[in-house]
Coordinates of C-alpha atoms and ligand atoms in Angstrom, one line a residue:
M89 CA -6.1 -14.7 -25.4
K90 CA -3.1 -13.0 -26.6
M91 CA -2.1 -10.3 -24.0
S92 CA -0.7 -8.1 -26.6
K93 CA -4.3 -7.9 -27.9
M94 CA -6.2 -7.7 -24.8
F95 CA -8.3 -4.6 -23.9
V96 CA -6.4 -3.9 -20.6
Q97 CA -4.4 -1.1 -19.2
T98 CA -2.8 -1.7 -15.8
L99 CA -1.6 1.3 -13.8
R100 CA 1.7 1.8 -12.0
E101 CA -0.2 3.3 -8.9
F102 CA -3.3 2.7 -7.2
P103 CA -6.0 5.3 -8.0
S104 CA -5.9 8.2 -5.6
D105 CA -9.6 8.0 -5.0
A106 CA -9.6 4.3 -3.9
E107 CA -9.8 3.6 -0.3
V108 CA -10.2 -0.1 0.0
V109 CA -8.3 -3.2 -1.5
S110 CA -10.9 -4.3 -4.0
H111 CA -11.3 -0.7 -5.5
K112 CA -7.6 -0.2 -5.6
M113 CA -6.7 -3.5 -7.1
L114 CA -9.4 -3.8 -9.5
A115 CA -8.7 -0.4 -10.9
R116 CA -5.1 -0.7 -10.9
A117 CA -5.3 -4.1 -12.7
G118 CA -7.5 -2.9 -15.4
F119 CA -10.7 -4.5 -14.5
I120 CA -12.8 -1.3 -14.1
K121 CA -12.7 2.2 -15.2
K122 CA -14.8 5.0 -13.5
L123 CA -17.3 6.8 -15.7
T124 CA -18.6 9.2 -12.9
S125 CA -19.2 8.9 -9.2
G126 CA -20.4 5.3 -8.5
V127 CA -20.5 4.3 -12.2
Y128 CA -17.9 2.0 -13.7
N129 CA -17.0 0.6 -17.0
Y130 CA -16.6 -3.2 -16.7
M131 CA -13.6 -3.9 -18.8
P132 CA -13.3 -7.3 -20.6
L133 CA -11.4 -8.9 -17.6
M134 CA -14.1 -7.8 -15.2
W135 CA -16.9 -8.9 -17.6
R136 CA -15.7 -12.4 -17.6
V137 CA -15.5 -12.5 -13.8
L138 CA -19.0 -11.0 -13.6
K139 CA -20.4 -13.5 -16.2
K140 CA -18.8 -16.5 -14.2
I141 CA -20.6 -15.4 -10.9
E142 CA -23.8 -14.8 -12.9
N143 CA -23.6 -18.4 -14.3
I144 CA -23.0 -19.9 -10.9
V145 CA -26.0 -17.8 -9.7
R146 CA -27.9 -18.8 -12.6
E147 CA -27.2 -22.6 -12.4
E148 CA -28.0 -22.7 -8.6
M149 CA -31.2 -20.6 -8.9
D150 CA -32.3 -23.0 -11.8
K151 CA -31.5 -25.9 -9.7
A152 CA -33.6 -24.6 -6.8
G153 CA -36.6 -24.4 -9.0
A154 CA -36.6 -20.6 -9.9
Q155 CA -37.3 -19.4 -13.3
E156 CA -35.4 -16.5 -15.0
L157 CA -36.9 -13.5 -16.6
L158 CA -36.0 -9.9 -17.3
M159 CA -37.9 -6.9 -16.3
P160 CA -37.6 -3.4 -17.5
F161 CA -34.8 -1.1 -15.9
V162 CA -37.1 2.1 -16.2
Q163 CA -40.3 1.9 -14.1
P164 CA -43.4 4.1 -14.0
K165 CA -44.3 6.3 -10.8
E166 CA -47.9 4.7 -10.6
L167 CA -46.8 1.4 -9.4
W168 CA -44.6 2.8 -6.7
E169 CA -47.5 5.0 -5.5
E170 CA -49.4 1.8 -5.3
S171 CA -47.0 0.2 -2.9
G172 CA -46.7 3.4 -1.1
R173 CA -42.9 3.4 -1.8
W174 CA -42.7 6.5 -4.1
D175 CA -42.6 8.7 -1.0
A176 CA -41.1 6.3 1.3
Y177 CA -38.0 5.4 -0.7
G178 CA -36.1 8.8 -0.5
K179 CA -33.5 10.2 -2.7
E180 CA -31.8 6.7 -3.5
L181 CA -34.6 6.4 -6.2
M182 CA -33.4 8.1 -9.3
R183 CA -36.6 9.9 -10.7
L184 CA -37.0 11.2 -14.0
K185 CA -39.5 12.4 -16.7
D186 CA -40.2 11.4 -20.3
R187 CA -41.0 13.7 -23.1
H188 CA -44.9 13.5 -22.1
D189 CA -43.9 14.5 -18.6
R190 CA -44.7 11.1 -17.2
V191 CA -42.8 10.5 -14.1
M192 CA -40.6 7.4 -14.2
C193 CA -37.7 6.0 -12.0
L194 CA -34.6 3.8 -12.6
G195 CA -35.0 0.5 -11.1
P196 CA -33.3 0.1 -7.8
T197 CA -35.1 -3.1 -7.0
H198 CA -38.2 -4.6 -8.5
E199 CA -41.0 -5.5 -5.9
E200 CA -43.6 -3.2 -7.6
I201 CA -43.0 -4.6 -11.1
I202 CA -42.9 -8.2 -10.2
T203 CA -46.0 -7.8 -8.0
A204 CA -47.9 -6.2 -10.9
L205 CA -46.7 -8.8 -13.2
A206 CA -47.8 -11.7 -10.8
R207 CA -51.3 -10.3 -10.4
D208 CA -51.8 -10.3 -14.0
V209 CA -50.8 -13.8 -14.5
L210 CA -51.1 -15.7 -11.2
K211 CA -55.0 -16.0 -10.8
S212 CA -55.1 -19.3 -9.1
Y213 CA -53.6 -21.0 -6.1
K214 CA -52.8 -23.9 -8.6
Q215 CA -50.1 -21.7 -10.3
M216 CA -48.2 -21.4 -7.1
P217 CA -45.5 -21.7 -5.6
V218 CA -43.4 -19.8 -8.0
N219 CA -39.9 -18.2 -7.7
L220 CA -38.9 -15.7 -10.4
Y221 CA -35.5 -14.2 -10.9
Q222 CA -33.6 -11.8 -12.9
I223 CA -30.0 -10.5 -13.2
Q224 CA -29.8 -7.1 -14.2
S225 CA -28.1 -3.5 -13.7
K226 CA -29.7 -1.5 -10.8
F227 CA -29.5 2.2 -10.0
R228 CA -29.5 3.7 -6.7
D229 CA -28.6 7.2 -6.0
E230 CA -26.4 6.3 -3.0
V231 CA -25.8 9.1 -0.4
R232 CA -22.2 8.0 -0.5
P233 CA -21.1 5.9 -3.3
R234 CA -17.6 4.6 -2.3
Y235 CA -15.4 1.4 -2.3
G236 CA -15.7 1.0 -6.0
L237 CA -17.8 -1.8 -6.8
L238 CA -18.8 -2.5 -3.2
R239 CA -21.0 0.5 -3.1
G240 CA -21.8 1.7 -6.5
R241 CA -24.8 3.6 -7.9
E242 CA -25.2 1.5 -10.8
F243 CA -24.4 -2.1 -10.0
I244 CA -25.4 -5.7 -11.1
M245 CA -28.0 -7.6 -8.9
K246 CA -29.6 -10.8 -9.0
D247 CA -33.1 -10.4 -7.6
A248 CA -35.7 -13.2 -7.0
Y249 CA -39.2 -13.0 -5.8
S250 CA -41.4 -15.9 -4.5
F251 CA -45.2 -16.3 -4.4
D252 CA -46.7 -18.7 -2.2
T253 CA -50.4 -19.3 -0.8
S254 CA -49.2 -19.8 2.7
Q255 CA -46.7 -18.9 5.5
E256 CA -45.7 -22.6 5.6
G257 CA -44.8 -22.4 1.8
L258 CA -42.9 -19.2 2.0
N259 CA -40.8 -20.8 5.0
K260 CA -40.0 -23.6 2.8
E261 CA -38.9 -21.5 -0.1
Y262 CA -36.9 -19.3 2.3
E263 CA -35.2 -22.2 3.5
N264 CA -34.6 -23.3 0.0
M265 CA -33.1 -20.2 -1.1
A266 CA -30.8 -20.0 2.1
R267 CA -29.5 -23.4 0.8
A268 CA -29.0 -22.1 -2.7
Y269 CA -27.2 -19.1 -1.5
K270 CA -24.8 -21.2 0.6
R271 CA -23.9 -23.1 -2.7
I272 CA -23.4 -20.0 -4.7
F273 CA -21.0 -18.4 -2.4
D274 CA -19.2 -21.8 -1.8
R275 CA -18.8 -22.3 -5.6
C276 CA -17.6 -18.6 -5.9
G277 CA -14.8 -19.5 -3.5
L278 CA -16.3 -17.0 -0.7
A279 CA -16.8 -18.2 2.9
T280 CA -19.9 -16.4 4.2
K281 CA -21.9 -16.1 7.4
M282 CA -25.9 -16.1 7.4
V283 CA -26.8 -13.6 9.9
Q284 CA -30.1 -12.3 11.1
S285 CA -30.8 -8.8 9.9
D286 CA -33.1 -5.9 9.9
S287 CA -35.7 -5.8 7.1
G288 CA -35.1 -2.1 6.4
A289 CA -37.0 -0.2 3.6
I290 CA -38.0 -3.4 1.8
G291 CA -40.0 -4.3 4.9
G292 CA -41.2 -7.6 6.0
S293 CA -40.5 -9.5 9.2
V294 CA -37.8 -12.2 8.9
S295 CA -34.5 -11.7 7.1
H296 CA -31.0 -12.8 6.9
E297 CA -27.8 -11.5 5.2
F298 CA -24.9 -13.4 3.7
M299 CA -21.7 -11.7 5.0
V300 CA -18.3 -12.0 3.7
I301 CA -16.3 -11.6 7.1
T302 CA -13.4 -9.2 6.7
D303 CA -11.2 -7.1 9.1
T304 CA -10.8 -4.3 6.7
D305 CA -12.6 -1.1 6.4
A306 CA -14.5 -2.6 3.4
G307 CA -16.9 -4.4 5.9
E308 CA -19.7 -1.7 6.4
N309 CA -21.6 -3.9 8.7
D310 CA -20.8 -5.0 12.3
V311 CA -21.7 -8.7 12.8
F312 CA -22.2 -9.9 16.3
Y313 CA -21.6 -13.7 16.7
C314 CA -21.4 -16.3 19.3
D315 CA -18.5 -19.0 19.0
D316 CA -20.4 -21.4 21.4
C317 CA -23.7 -21.5 19.5
D318 CA -24.8 -20.5 16.0
Y319 CA -26.1 -17.0 17.0
S320 CA -25.1 -14.2 14.6
A321 CA -26.6 -11.0 13.7
N322 CA -26.1 -7.6 12.1
S323 CA -25.7 -4.9 14.6
N324 CA -29.0 -3.4 13.3
H325 CA -30.8 -6.4 14.7
A326 CA -28.4 -8.0 17.2
V327 CA -29.7 -8.3 20.8
S328 CA -27.9 -9.5 23.9
K329 CA -28.2 -10.0 27.7
L330 CA -26.5 -7.3 29.7
L331 CA -23.7 -7.7 32.0
P332 CA -24.6 -6.7 35.6
A333 CA -24.6 -2.9 36.4
K334 CA -25.5 -0.6 39.1
T335 CA -29.0 0.9 37.9
D336 CA -30.1 2.4 41.3
G337 CA -28.7 5.6 42.4
A338 CA -30.1 5.3 45.8
E339 CA -26.6 5.2 47.4
Y340 CA -25.6 8.4 45.9
F341 CA -28.9 10.5 46.1
S342 CA -31.0 10.4 49.1
K343 CA -33.6 12.8 47.6
T344 CA -35.0 14.1 44.3
E345 CA -33.6 17.6 43.6
I346 CA -32.2 19.6 40.8
L347 CA -28.4 20.2 41.1
D348 CA -26.1 22.8 39.7
T349 CA -23.8 20.6 37.3
P350 CA -21.6 23.3 35.5
N351 CA -19.9 22.5 32.4
T352 CA -21.0 18.8 32.2
H353 CA -21.8 18.6 28.4
S354 CA -20.6 15.0 28.3
I355 CA -21.5 12.0 29.9
E356 CA -18.0 11.6 31.1
E357 CA -17.8 15.0 32.5
L358 CA -21.2 14.3 34.4
C359 CA -19.9 11.0 35.8
E360 CA -16.8 12.7 36.9
F361 CA -18.5 15.7 38.4
L362 CA -21.2 13.7 40.5
K363 CA -18.7 10.9 41.0
I364 CA -21.3 8.4 39.7
P365 CA -21.2 5.6 37.2
A366 CA -22.9 6.3 33.7
S367 CA -25.4 3.5 34.4
I368 CA -27.6 5.6 36.8
I369 CA -27.6 8.5 34.2
L370 CA -30.7 8.6 32.0
K371 CA -29.4 10.0 28.6
T372 CA -31.6 12.0 26.2
L373 CA -30.6 12.1 22.6
V374 CA -32.4 14.1 19.9
Y375 CA -32.8 12.4 16.5
I376 CA -34.5 13.6 13.3
V377 CA -36.9 10.9 11.9
D378 CA -38.5 11.6 8.7
K379 CA -37.9 15.3 9.3
K380 CA -39.5 15.4 12.8
P381 CA -37.6 15.4 16.2
V382 CA -37.6 12.2 18.2
L383 CA -36.2 11.9 21.8
A384 CA -34.6 8.7 22.5
L385 CA -33.8 7.9 26.2
I386 CA -31.3 5.2 27.1
R387 CA -29.1 4.4 30.0
A388 CA -26.2 6.4 29.5
D389 CA -23.5 3.8 29.4
K390 CA -25.0 2.2 26.3
A391 CA -25.5 3.5 22.8
V392 CA -28.7 4.0 20.6
E393 CA -28.8 1.8 17.2
E394 CA -30.4 4.2 14.8
T395 CA -32.0 1.4 12.8
K396 CA -33.7 0.2 15.7
L397 CA -34.9 3.6 16.8
M398 CA -36.1 4.3 13.3
N399 CA -38.1 1.1 13.2
A400 CA -39.6 1.8 16.7
V401 CA -41.2 5.0 15.5
G402 CA -42.0 3.5 11.9
G403 CA -39.8 6.0 9.9
V404 CA -37.8 5.5 6.8
D405 CA -35.0 8.0 7.5
I406 CA -33.0 8.9 10.5
R407 CA -30.2 11.0 11.5
I408 CA -28.7 12.7 14.7
A409 CA -30.2 16.3 15.1
S410 CA -27.7 19.1 14.7
S411 CA -27.0 21.6 17.4
A412 CA -29.1 24.2 15.3
E413 CA -32.1 21.7 15.3
I414 CA -31.7 21.1 18.7
A415 CA -31.6 24.9 19.5
E416 CA -34.8 25.3 17.5
L417 CA -36.7 22.6 19.3
M418 CA -35.5 24.1 22.6
E419 CA -37.0 27.5 21.6
Q420 CA -40.3 26.1 20.4
K421 CA -40.6 24.4 23.8
G422 CA -39.6 27.4 25.6
F423 CA -36.3 26.4 26.8
D424 CA -32.7 27.5 26.2
A425 CA -30.7 24.4 27.2
V426 CA -27.6 23.5 25.3
P427 CA -26.9 19.8 24.2
G428 CA -25.8 17.7 27.4
F429 CA -28.7 19.1 29.5
I430 CA -31.8 18.0 27.4
G431 CA -34.2 15.9 29.1
P432 CA -37.9 14.5 28.4
N433 CA -39.8 17.0 30.7
G434 CA -41.8 19.6 29.0
M435 CA -41.5 18.0 25.7
D436 CA -45.2 17.4 25.1
G437 CA -46.0 16.4 21.6
V438 CA -42.5 15.3 20.7
T439 CA -42.2 11.6 20.2
I440 CA -40.4 9.8 23.0
V441 CA -39.1 6.4 22.9
A442 CA -37.2 4.8 25.7
D443 CA -34.9 1.9 25.6
E444 CA -35.7 -1.3 27.6
T445 CA -32.5 -0.4 29.8
V446 CA -34.5 2.5 31.1
K447 CA -37.2 0.3 32.9
D448 CA -34.7 -0.9 35.5
M449 CA -33.4 2.6 36.4
K450 CA -34.1 4.1 39.7
N451 CA -33.0 7.1 41.5
F452 CA -31.3 8.2 38.4
V453 CA -29.8 11.5 36.9
V454 CA -31.6 13.2 34.1
G455 CA -31.4 16.5 32.1
V456 CA -34.2 19.0 32.9
N457 CA -33.6 21.4 29.7
Q458 CA -31.7 23.9 31.9
T459 CA -28.1 24.5 30.9
D460 CA -25.6 23.5 33.8
K461 CA -28.3 21.7 36.0
H462 CA -29.4 18.1 36.2
M463 CA -32.1 16.3 38.3
V464 CA -30.7 13.7 40.4
G465 CA -32.5 10.9 42.4
A466 CA -35.2 10.9 39.7
N467 CA -37.6 8.0 39.2
L468 CA -39.8 7.0 36.2
D469 CA -43.4 8.4 36.0
K470 CA -43.0 10.5 39.2
D471 CA -40.3 12.8 37.8
I472 CA -40.5 12.4 34.2
P473 CA -43.4 12.0 32.0
P474 CA -44.8 8.7 31.7
I475 CA -43.1 6.8 28.8
E476 CA -45.6 5.5 26.2
T477 CA -43.0 3.5 23.9
F478 CA -40.4 1.3 25.3
A479 CA -38.4 -0.7 22.8
D480 CA -34.9 -2.3 22.1
L481 CA -33.0 0.6 21.0
R482 CA -29.6 -0.4 22.1
L483 CA -26.5 -1.0 20.1
V484 CA -25.0 -4.3 21.3
E485 CA -21.4 -4.3 22.4
A486 CA -18.8 -7.3 22.3
G487 CA -18.6 -9.0 25.5
E488 CA -22.4 -8.7 26.4
L489 CA -23.8 -12.2 26.6
C490 CA -25.3 -14.2 23.8
P491 CA -29.2 -14.2 23.7
Q492 CA -29.3 -17.9 23.0
C493 CA -26.7 -19.3 25.2
G494 CA -25.4 -16.6 27.4
K495 CA -21.7 -16.7 26.5
P496 CA -19.8 -13.5 25.4
L497 CA -20.5 -12.3 22.0
K498 CA -17.8 -11.3 19.6
V499 CA -17.9 -8.7 16.8
T500 CA -16.5 -8.6 13.4
K501 CA -17.0 -6.6 10.1
G502 CA -18.9 -8.1 7.3
I503 CA -19.7 -7.2 3.6
E504 CA -23.3 -8.1 2.8
V505 CA -23.2 -9.9 -0.5
G506 CA -26.8 -11.2 -0.5
N507 CA -29.9 -11.3 1.7
I508 CA -33.1 -13.1 1.9
F509 CA -36.5 -11.4 3.1
Q510 CA -39.9 -12.9 4.1
L511 CA -42.0 -10.0 2.9
G512 CA -45.4 -11.6 3.3
T513 CA -48.3 -9.4 2.2
K514 CA -46.3 -6.1 2.3
Y515 CA -46.6 -5.5 -1.5
S516 CA -49.6 -7.9 -2.3
K517 CA -51.9 -6.2 0.1
P518 CA -51.6 -2.5 -0.9
M519 CA -51.2 -3.5 -4.6
K520 CA -54.3 -5.7 -4.5
A521 CA -52.3 -8.6 -5.9
V522 CA -54.5 -11.6 -5.2
Y523 CA -55.2 -15.1 -6.4
L524 CA -58.4 -17.3 -5.8
D525 CA -57.8 -19.9 -3.3
E526 CA -59.7 -23.6 -3.2
N527 CA -62.7 -22.0 -2.1
G528 CA -62.8 -19.5 -4.8
K529 CA -61.8 -16.6 -2.3
A530 CA -59.5 -13.8 -3.1
Q531 CA -56.3 -13.9 -1.1
P532 CA -53.1 -11.7 -1.3
Y533 CA -49.7 -13.6 -2.3
I534 CA -47.6 -14.3 0.4
M535 CA -44.0 -13.2 -1.0
G536 CA -40.4 -13.4 -0.2
C537 CA -37.5 -11.7 -1.9
Y538 CA -33.9 -12.7 -2.5
G539 CA -31.0 -10.4 -3.6
I540 CA -27.4 -11.0 -4.4
G541 CA -25.1 -8.2 -5.4
I542 CA -23.2 -9.8 -8.3
S543 CA -20.7 -6.8 -8.6
R544 CA -20.3 -6.5 -5.1
T545 CA -19.6 -10.2 -4.9
A546 CA -16.8 -9.9 -7.3
A547 CA -15.3 -7.0 -5.3
A548 CA -15.9 -8.9 -2.0
A549 CA -14.0 -12.0 -3.5
V550 CA -10.8 -9.5 -3.9
E551 CA -11.1 -8.2 -0.3
A552 CA -11.1 -12.0 0.4
H553 CA -8.2 -13.1 -1.8
Y554 CA -5.3 -10.8 -2.3
D555 CA -1.9 -10.1 -1.3
E556 CA 0.6 -7.2 -1.7
H557 CA 1.2 -8.0 -5.1
G558 CA -2.4 -8.1 -6.4
I559 CA -5.5 -10.3 -6.7
K560 CA -5.7 -13.9 -6.1
W561 CA -8.9 -15.0 -7.9
P562 CA -10.5 -18.3 -6.8
I563 CA -10.3 -20.6 -9.9
A564 CA -14.2 -20.8 -10.3
I565 CA -14.5 -16.9 -10.8
A566 CA -11.1 -16.0 -12.2
P567 CA -11.2 -14.1 -15.5
Y568 CA -8.7 -16.6 -17.1
H569 CA -7.1 -19.7 -15.3
V570 CA -3.7 -19.7 -16.6
V571 CA -1.2 -17.1 -18.1
I572 CA 1.7 -18.4 -20.0
V573 CA 4.7 -16.1 -20.0
P574 CA 7.6 -16.6 -22.4
V575 CA 10.6 -14.8 -20.9
N576 CA 12.1 -13.5 -24.2
I577 CA 9.6 -13.6 -27.0
K578 CA 12.7 -13.5 -29.3
D579 CA 13.7 -16.8 -28.3
E580 CA 12.3 -19.3 -30.9
V581 CA 12.2 -22.2 -28.5
Q582 CA 10.6 -20.5 -25.8
M583 CA 7.9 -19.1 -28.0
K584 CA 7.3 -22.4 -29.7
V585 CA 6.8 -24.3 -26.4
A586 CA 4.6 -21.4 -25.2
G587 CA 2.7 -21.5 -28.3
E588 CA 2.2 -25.2 -28.3
M589 CA 0.9 -25.2 -24.6
Y590 CA -1.2 -22.4 -25.3
E591 CA -3.0 -24.2 -27.9
S592 CA -3.2 -27.6 -26.2
L593 CA -4.5 -25.9 -23.0
K594 CA -7.1 -24.0 -25.0
N595 CA -8.2 -27.2 -26.7
A596 CA -8.4 -28.9 -23.3
G597 CA -10.9 -26.3 -22.2
V598 CA -8.6 -24.3 -20.1
E599 CA -9.0 -20.4 -20.3
V600 CA -5.4 -19.1 -21.1
V601 CA -3.6 -16.0 -21.8
L602 CA -0.4 -16.1 -23.7
D603 CA 1.8 -13.0 -22.6
D604 CA 3.5 -12.4 -26.0
R605 CA 4.3 -8.8 -25.3
D606 CA 7.7 -7.5 -25.9
E607 CA 8.2 -6.6 -22.3
R608 CA 10.8 -7.4 -19.7
A609 CA 10.0 -10.7 -17.8
G610 CA 9.7 -8.6 -14.5
V611 CA 6.9 -6.4 -15.9
K612 CA 4.9 -9.5 -17.1
F613 CA 5.3 -11.3 -13.8
K614 CA 4.1 -8.3 -12.0
D615 CA 0.9 -7.9 -14.3
A616 CA 0.3 -11.6 -13.8
D617 CA 0.2 -11.2 -10.0
L618 CA -1.7 -8.0 -10.2
I619 CA -4.4 -9.4 -12.4
G620 CA -4.5 -12.4 -10.3
F621 CA -4.4 -15.4 -12.8
P622 CA -4.7 -18.5 -10.5
F623 CA -1.7 -20.0 -12.4
R624 CA 1.3 -18.8 -14.3
V625 CA 3.7 -21.1 -16.5
T626 CA 6.9 -19.3 -17.4
V627 CA 8.7 -20.6 -20.4
G628 CA 12.4 -19.5 -19.9
K629 CA 16.0 -20.6 -20.2
T630 CA 15.3 -24.0 -18.4
I631 CA 13.2 -25.0 -21.4
T632 CA 16.5 -26.2 -22.8
E633 CA 16.6 -28.8 -20.2
G634 CA 13.0 -29.6 -20.8
F635 CA 11.4 -27.5 -17.8
V636 CA 9.0 -24.8 -17.4
E637 CA 8.4 -23.0 -14.0
Y638 CA 5.0 -23.6 -12.7
K639 CA 3.3 -20.8 -10.3
I640 CA 0.4 -21.3 -7.9
R641 CA -0.9 -17.8 -7.2
E642 CA -3.0 -18.8 -4.2
T643 CA 0.3 -20.2 -2.3
D644 CA 3.0 -18.9 -4.3
E645 CA 4.3 -22.4 -4.7
M646 CA 6.7 -22.7 -7.6
L647 CA 7.5 -26.1 -9.3
K648 CA 9.8 -27.2 -12.1
L649 CA 7.9 -29.4 -14.4
T650 CA 7.8 -30.5 -18.2
P651 CA 5.3 -28.7 -20.3
E652 CA 3.4 -32.1 -20.2
E653 CA 3.3 -32.4 -16.6
A654 CA 2.4 -28.8 -16.2
G655 CA -0.4 -29.2 -18.8
K656 CA -2.0 -32.3 -17.1
D657 CA -1.8 -30.9 -13.7
L658 CA -3.6 -27.8 -15.0
V659 CA -6.3 -29.7 -16.8
S660 CA -6.8 -31.8 -13.8
R661 CA -7.4 -28.9 -11.5
I662 CA -9.4 -26.8 -13.8
V663 CA -11.4 -28.9 -16.1
K664 CA -14.3 -30.5 -14.4
Ligands
LIG2 P1 -26.7 -2.4 1.6 O1 -27.4 -2.4 3.3 O2 -25.4 -2.6 1.6 O3 -27.2 -0.9 1.2 P2 -29.2 -3.3 0.8 O4 -29.9 -3.7 2.0 O5 -29.7 -1.9 0.3 O6 -27.7 -3.2 1.0 P3 -30.6 -4.9 -1.0 O7 -31.7 -3.8 -1.5 O8 -31.5 -6.1 -0.4 O9 -29.4 -4.4 -0.3 O10 -29.8 -5.5 -2.4 C1 -29.5 -6.8 -2.6 C2 -28.0 -6.8 -2.7 O11 -27.5 -6.0 -3.7 C3 -27.2 -6.5 -1.4 O12 -27.2 -7.7 -0.8 C4 -25.9 -6.2 -2.0 O13 -25.1 -7.3 -2.3 C5 -26.3 -5.5 -3.2 N1 -26.2 -4.2 -3.3 C6 -27.1 -3.2 -2.6 N2 -26.6 -2.1 -2.8 C7 -25.5 -2.0 -3.6 C8 -24.7 -1.1 -4.1 N3 -24.8 0.4 -3.8 N4 -23.7 -1.3 -4.8 C9 -23.3 -2.7 -5.1 N5 -24.1 -3.7 -4.6 C10 -25.2 -3.4 -3.9
LIG3 MG1 -28.7 -0.1 0.5

């Protein structure tokens, strides 16, 4: 490829709407161009990277025994009604109507379509196990599209679905996919951590995510992990053993009574006022789950993890209640307390869930829905209504102890590039997707699903490989391997050597760009670093002594070699 002909435009500055490194770099280096919010053109450089990732994914999925197909991007409402997700999926599902008023949606994922397809084809146990996958654009009307390709609305995904006749079969395929994923990300030059995770809207029981660990804002997930054993989990699923804490308030309160606690709107203010630790306060938080209020009770020195709470009440959408919503709830129940003084008493009919930490609490402090007052010395069942649901609602904190080995847990940020789920019969049962077993009896398929964000993986690779000058693509997914830069295109010798190297490297199977633009060398070097070619060969004045300058982008190492030596080295590193 000649640089003068390449359909690329590098920018002088980072675009103003770009917050994270990968978005900044990919936009500035001319890999992506935004069309509208969360929707990007993949320019030729980007498309080469994406195709390389796709091919690695394809090779490893095929090797693992999966079969590729391609399902439609536009999907009919009826199948989503069969699975129950038409209502459950929420606003991320982009819904539309055709000219006959038939309601459709843009595919955000394909469980419904593949399950319907399987039930037409997989009639007998003899046809299983099967694993089917596709690589395709998805559309999700994300609440907050941001970070460029990391969280787009239209993005490329590999999604695979397995069909088995037993849980053992599913376990085996799940392990098989976990191994394939490890190979895929290794080959892409990406270090990943496989972490336990919540199964979310897709459902099912067991699931893991593959995280690229990063210390930047681009990591939207908190990952808790243990250095002493292999435990690691997304914060939405992580558990821990607590450090010892005072959970009995007996030494502070000799009887149960309602005290004046003026202006104690926050836990800190209440602790300060009563001179007590937060661990003897029972905190009441108001959430809105699927449009209905839910009270979450937890020891006040701990925080609620929203996904855990949502799962505990079987919801699909959760947020903290606004002060207006809290005021409305208070009015309905005949109270006028402001936030900071809310409690579970008198809340009949409202769903109340308590965290496991509440079980150990005695003689505690709790809000009683009266502004500027709290009950102290309170006890479960006696002073607050009996709690029907206890669940783990707690957000783990670094320093709490590993559930497996008891050592302190650490926390880091992660970008989820892929995940694997055991779906079981979550889709096959409601969609009546069955096969006949050995005894001629109809049984629902035992399913698994396995996703990889192809475009997100490309962006994550940039988050993991860059410096202040630009991208440092891992060789396996770089758009081109080498750029050859003649310093002065008017110099015949330089152009001749550059041209010869260009041809011979191309013939040897190296992907090479010749920067034949009539630009200052400095400009060309800047672009080469920004675009992130793994190798740069500069043909300048030293060619009169028989040498070119050879630069390795990853390490910034510079070598003086003859064109032949440089060519040999490149071929040996690149051509496998
Ligand atoms: P997230 O929690 O990040 O929203 P998800 O759990 O919704 O991800 P899946 O539905 O399982 O993700 O999709 C499979 C893969 O697709 C994810 O692991 C991720 O790599 C990618 N992906 C999901 N949403 C997006 C998006 N908005 N933009 C780019 N890639 C995405
Ligand atoms: Mg999502």
